[in-house]
CSV table of C-alpha atoms and ligand atoms in Angstrom, one decimal:
chain,number,residue,atom,x,y,z
A,1,UNK,CA,69.2,176.2,60.7
A,2,UNK,CA,70.8,173.0,61.8
A,3,UNK,CA,74.3,172.1,63.1
A,4,UNK,CA,74.9,170.2,59.8
A,5,UNK,CA,74.4,173.6,58.0
A,6,UNK,CA,76.8,175.2,60.4
A,7,UNK,CA,79.3,172.5,59.5
A,8,UNK,CA,78.7,173.0,55.8
A,9,UNK,CA,79.3,176.7,56.1
A,10,UNK,CA,82.7,176.1,57.7
A,11,UNK,CA,81.6,177.5,61.1
A,12,UNK,CA,81.9,174.2,62.9
A,13,UNK,CA,83.4,170.7,62.5
A,14,UNK,CA,83.3,167.4,64.2
A,15,UNK,CA,86.2,166.2,66.3
A,16,UNK,CA,87.0,162.6,67.1
A,17,UNK,CA,86.3,160.8,70.4
A,18,UNK,CA,86.6,157.1,70.9
A,19,UNK,CA,83.4,156.5,72.8
A,20,UNK,CA,80.7,155.8,70.2
A,21,UNK,CA,78.0,157.2,72.4
A,22,UNK,CA,79.7,160.6,72.5
A,23,UNK,CA,80.2,163.3,69.9
A,24,UNK,CA,82.4,166.4,69.8
A,25,UNK,CA,82.2,169.6,67.8
A,26,UNK,CA,84.8,172.4,67.4
A,27,UNK,CA,83.0,175.7,66.7
A,28,UNK,CA,84.5,178.9,65.1
A,29,UNK,CA,83.6,181.6,67.5
A,30,UNK,CA,85.5,184.6,66.0
A,31,UNK,CA,83.3,187.7,65.3
A,32,UNK,CA,81.6,187.2,61.9
A,33,UNK,CA,78.6,189.4,61.2
A,34,UNK,CA,76.7,186.9,59.1
A,35,UNK,CA,77.2,184.1,61.6
A,36,UNK,CA,76.2,186.4,64.5
A,37,UNK,CA,73.0,187.5,62.6
A,38,UNK,CA,72.1,183.8,62.2
A,39,UNK,CA,72.9,182.9,65.7
A,40,UNK,CA,71.3,185.7,67.8
A,41,UNK,CA,67.7,184.7,67.1
A,42,UNK,CA,68.4,181.3,68.7
A,43,UNK,CA,69.3,182.8,72.0
A,44,UNK,CA,67.0,183.7,74.9
A,45,UNK,CA,66.8,187.4,75.9
A,46,UNK,CA,68.8,186.5,79.1
A,47,UNK,CA,71.6,185.0,77.0
A,48,UNK,CA,71.7,188.0,74.8
A,49,UNK,CA,71.8,190.3,77.8
A,50,UNK,CA,74.6,188.2,79.3
A,51,UNK,CA,76.6,188.4,76.0
A,52,UNK,CA,76.0,192.2,75.8
A,53,UNK,CA,77.8,192.6,79.1
A,54,UNK,CA,81.1,191.8,77.4
A,55,UNK,CA,83.0,194.9,76.5
A,56,UNK,CA,85.1,193.3,73.8
A,57,UNK,CA,83.5,192.3,70.5
A,58,UNK,CA,85.4,189.0,70.5
A,59,UNK,CA,84.1,188.0,73.9
A,60,UNK,CA,80.5,188.8,73.0
A,61,UNK,CA,80.8,186.9,69.7
A,62,UNK,CA,82.3,183.9,71.5
A,63,UNK,CA,79.4,183.9,74.0
A,64,UNK,CA,76.7,184.2,71.2
A,65,UNK,CA,78.2,181.7,68.8
A,66,UNK,CA,79.1,179.0,71.3
A,67,UNK,CA,75.6,179.3,72.9
A,68,UNK,CA,73.9,179.1,69.5
A,69,UNK,CA,75.9,176.1,68.5
A,70,UNK,CA,75.1,174.4,71.9
A,71,UNK,CA,71.4,175.1,71.3
A,72,UNK,CA,71.5,173.6,67.8
A,73,UNK,CA,73.4,170.5,69.0
A,74,UNK,CA,71.3,169.9,72.2
A,75,UNK,CA,68.1,170.8,70.4
A,76,UNK,CA,68.7,168.3,67.7
A,77,UNK,CA,69.5,165.5,70.2
A,78,UNK,CA,66.5,166.3,72.4
A,79,UNK,CA,64.1,166.8,69.5
A,80,UNK,CA,63.3,170.3,70.7
A,81,UNK,CA,63.6,173.5,68.5
A,82,UNK,CA,66.9,175.2,69.5
A,83,UNK,CA,65.3,178.5,70.4
A,84,UNK,CA,62.8,176.7,72.7
A,85,UNK,CA,65.3,175.0,74.9
A,86,UNK,CA,65.3,176.2,78.6
A,87,UNK,CA,68.6,175.4,80.3
A,88,UNK,CA,68.7,174.8,84.0
A,89,UNK,CA,71.9,175.2,86.0
A,90,UNK,CA,73.5,172.7,88.4
A,91,UNK,CA,74.7,173.7,91.9
A,92,UNK,CA,78.0,174.9,90.4
A,93,UNK,CA,76.7,176.4,87.2
A,94,UNK,CA,76.8,173.4,84.8
A,95,UNK,CA,73.9,173.8,82.3
A,96,UNK,CA,71.5,170.8,81.8
A,97,UNK,CA,68.0,170.2,80.4
A,98,UNK,CA,65.5,169.5,83.2
A,99,UNK,CA,63.3,167.6,80.8
A,100,UNK,CA,66.1,165.4,79.5
A,101,UNK,CA,68.6,164.9,82.4
A,102,UNK,CA,69.8,161.7,80.5
A,103,UNK,CA,71.3,163.9,77.8
A,104,UNK,CA,74.8,165.0,78.9
A,105,UNK,CA,76.5,167.9,77.3
A,106,UNK,CA,79.2,170.5,78.1
A,107,UNK,CA,80.8,173.5,76.4
A,108,UNK,CA,84.1,175.3,76.7
A,109,UNK,CA,85.4,178.4,74.9
A,110,UNK,CA,88.8,180.0,74.6
A,111,UNK,CA,90.3,182.3,71.9
A,112,UNK,CA,88.4,182.0,68.7
A,113,UNK,CA,87.1,178.5,69.4
A,114,UNK,CA,84.4,176.6,71.3
A,115,UNK,CA,84.4,172.9,72.0
A,116,UNK,CA,81.0,171.2,72.6
A,117,UNK,CA,80.6,167.6,73.8
A,118,UNK,CA,77.4,165.5,73.9
A,119,UNK,CA,76.9,162.0,75.3
A,120,UNK,CA,73.8,159.9,75.5
A,121,UNK,CA,75.3,157.7,78.2
A,122,UNK,CA,77.9,159.2,80.4
A,123,UNK,CA,78.5,162.5,82.1
A,124,UNK,CA,80.7,164.6,79.8
A,125,UNK,CA,83.1,167.5,80.5
A,126,UNK,CA,85.2,169.4,77.9
A,127,UNK,CA,87.9,172.0,78.1
A,128,UNK,CA,89.7,174.0,75.5
A,129,UNK,CA,92.4,176.6,76.2
A,130,UNK,CA,94.3,178.9,74.0
A,131,UNK,CA,97.9,178.3,75.2
A,132,UNK,CA,99.1,181.6,76.5
A,133,UNK,CA,102.8,182.0,76.6
A,134,UNK,CA,103.2,184.6,79.3
A,135,UNK,CA,102.4,182.2,82.1
A,136,UNK,CA,104.6,181.0,85.0
A,137,UNK,CA,103.6,177.4,84.4
A,138,UNK,CA,105.9,176.0,87.1
A,139,UNK,CA,104.5,178.3,89.8
A,140,UNK,CA,100.9,177.6,88.7
A,141,UNK,CA,101.6,173.8,88.7
A,142,UNK,CA,103.1,174.1,92.2
A,143,UNK,CA,100.0,175.9,93.4
A,144,UNK,CA,97.3,173.9,91.7
A,145,UNK,CA,98.7,170.5,90.5
A,146,UNK,CA,99.8,167.4,92.4
A,147,UNK,CA,103.5,167.1,93.3
A,148,UNK,CA,104.2,164.6,90.5
A,149,UNK,CA,102.6,166.9,87.9
A,150,UNK,CA,104.5,169.8,89.2
A,151,UNK,CA,107.8,167.8,89.0
A,152,UNK,CA,106.9,166.9,85.4
A,153,UNK,CA,106.3,170.5,84.4
A,154,UNK,CA,109.4,171.7,86.1
A,155,UNK,CA,111.5,169.1,84.3
A,156,UNK,CA,110.5,170.5,80.9
A,157,UNK,CA,111.3,173.8,79.2
A,158,UNK,CA,109.9,176.1,76.5
A,159,UNK,CA,107.1,174.8,74.2
A,160,UNK,CA,107.2,171.3,75.7
A,161,UNK,CA,106.6,172.8,79.2
A,162,UNK,CA,103.8,175.0,78.0
A,163,UNK,CA,102.1,172.1,76.2
A,164,UNK,CA,102.5,169.7,79.2
A,165,UNK,CA,101.0,172.4,81.5
A,166,UNK,CA,97.9,172.9,79.2
A,167,UNK,CA,97.4,169.2,78.6
A,168,UNK,CA,97.2,168.6,82.3
A,169,UNK,CA,95.2,171.7,82.9
A,170,UNK,CA,92.5,171.0,80.3
A,171,UNK,CA,92.3,167.4,81.5
A,172,UNK,CA,91.7,168.4,85.1
A,173,UNK,CA,89.1,171.0,84.0
A,174,UNK,CA,87.3,168.5,81.7
A,175,UNK,CA,87.1,165.9,84.5
A,176,UNK,CA,85.7,168.3,87.1
A,177,UNK,CA,83.3,169.8,84.4
A,178,UNK,CA,82.0,166.3,83.7
A,179,UNK,CA,81.0,166.0,87.4
A,180,UNK,CA,79.7,169.6,87.2
A,181,UNK,CA,81.7,170.7,90.2
A,182,UNK,CA,83.9,173.7,90.9
A,183,UNK,CA,87.4,173.4,89.5
A,184,UNK,CA,89.3,175.0,92.4
A,185,UNK,CA,88.1,172.5,95.0
A,186,UNK,CA,89.4,169.2,93.7
A,187,UNK,CA,92.4,169.8,91.3
A,188,UNK,CA,94.7,167.8,93.6
A,189,UNK,CA,92.4,164.8,94.1
A,190,UNK,CA,93.7,163.1,91.0
A,191,UNK,CA,96.9,162.9,88.9
A,192,UNK,CA,96.9,163.3,85.1
A,193,UNK,CA,99.5,161.1,83.4
A,194,UNK,CA,100.8,162.2,79.9
A,195,UNK,CA,102.0,159.9,77.2
A,196,UNK,CA,102.3,160.7,73.4
A,197,UNK,CA,98.8,161.2,72.1
A,198,UNK,CA,97.1,159.8,75.2
A,199,UNK,CA,96.1,160.7,78.8
A,200,UNK,CA,95.4,158.7,81.9
A,201,UNK,CA,93.9,159.5,85.2
A,202,UNK,CA,95.1,158.3,88.6
A,203,UNK,CA,92.7,159.0,91.5
A,204,UNK,CA,94.6,160.0,94.7
A,205,UNK,CA,92.4,160.9,97.6
A,206,UNK,CA,89.3,162.8,98.5
A,207,UNK,CA,85.6,162.4,98.0
A,208,UNK,CA,85.8,162.0,94.2
A,209,UNK,CA,88.2,159.0,94.3
A,210,UNK,CA,85.6,156.2,93.8
A,211,UNK,CA,83.8,158.1,91.0
A,212,UNK,CA,87.2,158.9,89.3
A,213,UNK,CA,88.0,155.2,88.9
A,214,UNK,CA,85.7,155.0,85.9
A,215,UNK,CA,86.6,158.2,84.2
A,216,UNK,CA,88.1,158.2,80.7
A,217,UNK,CA,90.1,161.2,79.4
A,218,UNK,CA,91.2,161.8,75.9
A,219,UNK,CA,93.1,164.6,74.1
A,220,UNK,CA,91.0,166.4,71.4
A,221,UNK,CA,92.7,167.3,68.2
A,222,UNK,CA,92.6,171.1,68.1
A,223,UNK,CA,94.4,173.7,65.9
A,224,UNK,CA,98.0,174.7,66.9
A,225,UNK,CA,98.2,176.8,70.0
A,226,UNK,CA,95.1,175.2,71.5
A,227,UNK,CA,95.0,172.3,74.0
A,228,UNK,CA,91.7,170.5,74.5
A,229,UNK,CA,90.5,167.5,76.4
A,230,UNK,CA,87.2,165.5,76.8
A,231,UNK,CA,86.3,163.5,79.9
A,232,UNK,CA,83.6,160.9,80.2
A,233,UNK,CA,82.5,159.8,83.7
B,1,COA,C1,83.0,176.2,85.2
B,1,COA,C2,84.4,176.5,85.1
B,1,COA,C3,85.2,175.2,85.1
B,1,COA,C4,84.6,177.3,83.8
B,1,COA,O1,85.9,177.2,83.4
B,1,COA,P1,86.5,178.2,82.3
B,1,COA,O2,87.8,177.6,81.7
B,1,COA,O3,86.6,179.6,82.7
B,1,COA,O4,85.4,178.2,81.1
B,1,COA,P2,85.0,177.2,80.0
B,1,COA,O5,84.9,178.0,78.8
B,1,COA,O6,85.9,176.0,79.9
B,1,COA,O7,83.6,176.7,80.4
B,1,COA,C5,82.5,177.5,80.6
B,1,COA,C6,81.2,176.8,80.3
B,1,COA,O8,81.2,175.6,81.2
B,1,COA,C7,79.8,175.5,81.6
B,1,COA,N1,79.9,175.4,83.0
B,1,COA,C8,79.7,176.4,83.9
B,1,COA,N2,79.8,175.9,85.2
B,1,COA,C9,80.1,174.6,85.1
B,1,COA,C10,80.4,173.6,86.0
B,1,COA,N3,80.4,173.8,87.3
B,1,COA,N4,80.7,172.3,85.5
B,1,COA,C11,80.7,172.1,84.2
B,1,COA,N5,80.4,173.0,83.3
B,1,COA,C12,80.2,174.3,83.7
B,1,COA,C13,79.0,176.6,81.0
B,1,COA,O9,78.3,176.1,79.9
B,1,COA,C14,80.0,177.6,80.6
B,1,COA,O10,79.8,178.3,79.4
B,1,COA,P3,78.7,179.5,79.4
B,1,COA,O11,79.0,180.4,80.5
B,1,COA,O12,78.9,180.1,78.0
B,1,COA,O13,77.4,178.8,79.6
B,1,COA,C15,84.9,177.4,86.3
B,1,COA,O14,84.3,178.7,86.1
B,1,COA,C16,84.4,176.8,87.7
B,1,COA,O15,85.2,176.2,88.3
B,1,COA,N6,83.2,177.1,88.0
B,1,COA,C17,82.7,176.6,89.3
B,1,COA,C18,82.3,177.8,90.0
B,1,COA,C19,82.1,177.5,91.5
B,1,COA,O16,82.7,176.5,92.0
B,1,COA,N7,81.4,178.3,92.1
B,1,COA,C20,81.1,178.2,93.4
B,1,COA,C21,79.6,178.3,93.6
B,1,COA,S1,79.1,178.0,95.2
């Protein structure tokens, strides 16, 4: 099986990103018996065990299907059979290939979707979130975002507030995932600025500031009720 065959079957599709050295895929990760049967043989026994720990069928399917898609994509780029890939983990858990550290990739999953990014040149981070409506966005923004971002969220209401919150949230996660570090530590080190259809990053302070100067962030077109961002560092 190849990722092209997954795309043909409707189980995945490409998403646009402006950097020609990067590629993005949106993967359907809802429980589907035929897709699961095709995906499971690609996973290692550790990965199957990890997926089996999920109690809910949807969570298990998301883990299996997103990992299988990641193996197909990274395997094809590395010229290694997908089931033979051995992922290593960075200090904060970001998977990488020890034999191809030049090949940058990242995965995110939420709801019934996974987002996978691959870049031959720059570190890449992706984040997708199903926008949940029962959040206290203003309070979360007060706790985790910069003062200006908090003010922006507080100035909006309803669907616009929810969307602004998730656009900033996925941008922050994508940036920190590009660097492979923990999200909680550095959320206030940079400001995310929103404009229609675009995102910009403004480094503020902290150890990441010099590295953040070269980071590019872009919204990813995702189905309604999802927000998604890619970051290239
Ligand atoms: C990684 C992290 C951003 C995940 O966020 P999330 O919204 O819950 O999950 P997502 O679906 O977007 O991403 C999960 C995927 O990101 C990847 N990932 C895990 N850790 C990562 C990291 N530090 N950086 C980038 N990617 C990471 C994995 O592939 C994971 O998928 P998998 O578990 O199926 O392999 C979050 O859990 C985090 O901050 N982790 C760091 C943990 C940490 O700091 N630990 C302290 C250790 S001392």
